[in-house]
C-alpha angles and dihedrals in degrees: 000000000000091000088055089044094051097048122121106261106213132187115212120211116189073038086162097042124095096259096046089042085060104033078055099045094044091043101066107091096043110023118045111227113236104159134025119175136179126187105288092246081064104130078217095069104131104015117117118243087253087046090067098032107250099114135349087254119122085214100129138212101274116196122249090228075077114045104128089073092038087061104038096098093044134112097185128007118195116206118208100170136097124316088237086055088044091050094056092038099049089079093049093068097044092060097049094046095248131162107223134198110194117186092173112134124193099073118150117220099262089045098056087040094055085041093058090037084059107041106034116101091006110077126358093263123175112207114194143157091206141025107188111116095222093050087053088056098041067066092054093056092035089077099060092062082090085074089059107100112251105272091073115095124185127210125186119219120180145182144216152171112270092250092057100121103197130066140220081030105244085245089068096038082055096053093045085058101053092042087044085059100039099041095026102238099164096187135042133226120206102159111037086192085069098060139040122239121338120279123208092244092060133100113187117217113184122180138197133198108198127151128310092330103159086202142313129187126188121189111196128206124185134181125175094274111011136031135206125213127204115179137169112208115195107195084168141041091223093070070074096038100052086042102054093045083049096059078043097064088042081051091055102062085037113110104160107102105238155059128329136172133210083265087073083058109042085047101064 
């Protein structure tokens, strides 16, 4: 019983989609489940998560017209929806005093900036594009190509299922950034046709929407005469799920008010 009592209790947001499917489904021997929410115009407002087949819980859909319910039981709540939905909860979760994991891509610019400007120094948050563990450390890697002499140019490509909305995927957008940094590409190519030959100050991102692929990225390095490939291939969704509870058990024992990344985690 005391093992039971002292588990994490998480709140899942985005709780119907296929990342919180997973994150619910993975969650149940090790995090007790206290909160799940859809958009309020979710025809599963109101079902039970054995209702609609997920896990035998009698925890239901709770609107997001009513978060902050839905999130007073929690420890962490991870958040898996739309960057407009991110932008009206993040206060939410201020105001109740709630650490908060969002692994929600397809932010623009303004929007990620007025997300951090509203979550740092208030409540521990962790941002990311990506929770897999592998692809965090594919990261990792990604910072040393500024060691490569300067012949060498990189290209991403990546892969994802046809109902992906977002593109390029924020993984890849991720990626393009760090390499940007450690290499110094200054501008980003996502449609070669639409250019003449490489620059040096281009990194090409090319993207692919193809089946059911859960998610595939391919970091190219090419040199005159050789290439290096470094690619992170995801054949299941728990590879998300396991990493960001994962990030919600490191949450847990967080008490410093402000943003951290999957490398916190993964440096532990």
């Amino acid at each position: 019983m005391d093992c039971i009592m002292n588990r994490t209790k998480i709140c899942i947001v985005g709780a119907c989609g296929r990342l919180g499917t997973s994150i619910i489904q993975e969650s149940i021997k090790n995090f007790e489940i206290v909160g799940a929410v859809e958009a309020a115009n979710s025809p599963n407002i109101g079902k039970s998560l054995i209702n609609l087949g997920i896990i035998e819980s009698d925890i239901p859909i709770t609107s997001s017209d009513d978060l902050s319910s839905a999130i007073s039981k929690a420890d962490v709540t991870i958040s898996a929806t739309v960057p407009d939905s991110e932008l009206v909860n993040a206060p939410i979760y201020v105001e109740n005093n709630k650490k908060i994991i969002i692994g929600t891509t397809g932010f623009s610019e303004k929007q990620y900036s007025k997300l951090i400007s509203i979550l740092d120094q208030k409540v521990p948050s962790l941002i990311t594009s990506n929770f897999s563990i592998g692809m965090n450390f594919l990261y990792r890697l990604s910072e040393l190509v500024g060691l490569l002499p300067e012949e060498f140019e990189i290209s991403i490509n990546e892969k994802h299922h046809s109902k992906k909305i977002d593109s390029p995927s924020g993984t890849a957008l991720s990626l393009a950034k760090i390499i940007s940094e450690s290499k110094g590409y200054e501008n980003l190519i996502f449609d070669r046709s639409k250019h003449g030959k490489r620059e040096k100050s281009e990194l090409e991102v090319t993207s692919e929407r193809i089946g059911g692929t859960p998610g595939i990225h391919e970091v190219n390095i090419a040199g005159q005469y050789e290439i290096l490939r470094l690619e992170h291939i995801v054949f299941s969704r728990l590879a998300f799920a396991r990493g960001a509870l994962s990030a919600a058990h490191w949450l847990h024992d967080v008490s410093e008010p402000r943003i951290y990344s999957m490398q916190d985690v993964i440096s532990r």
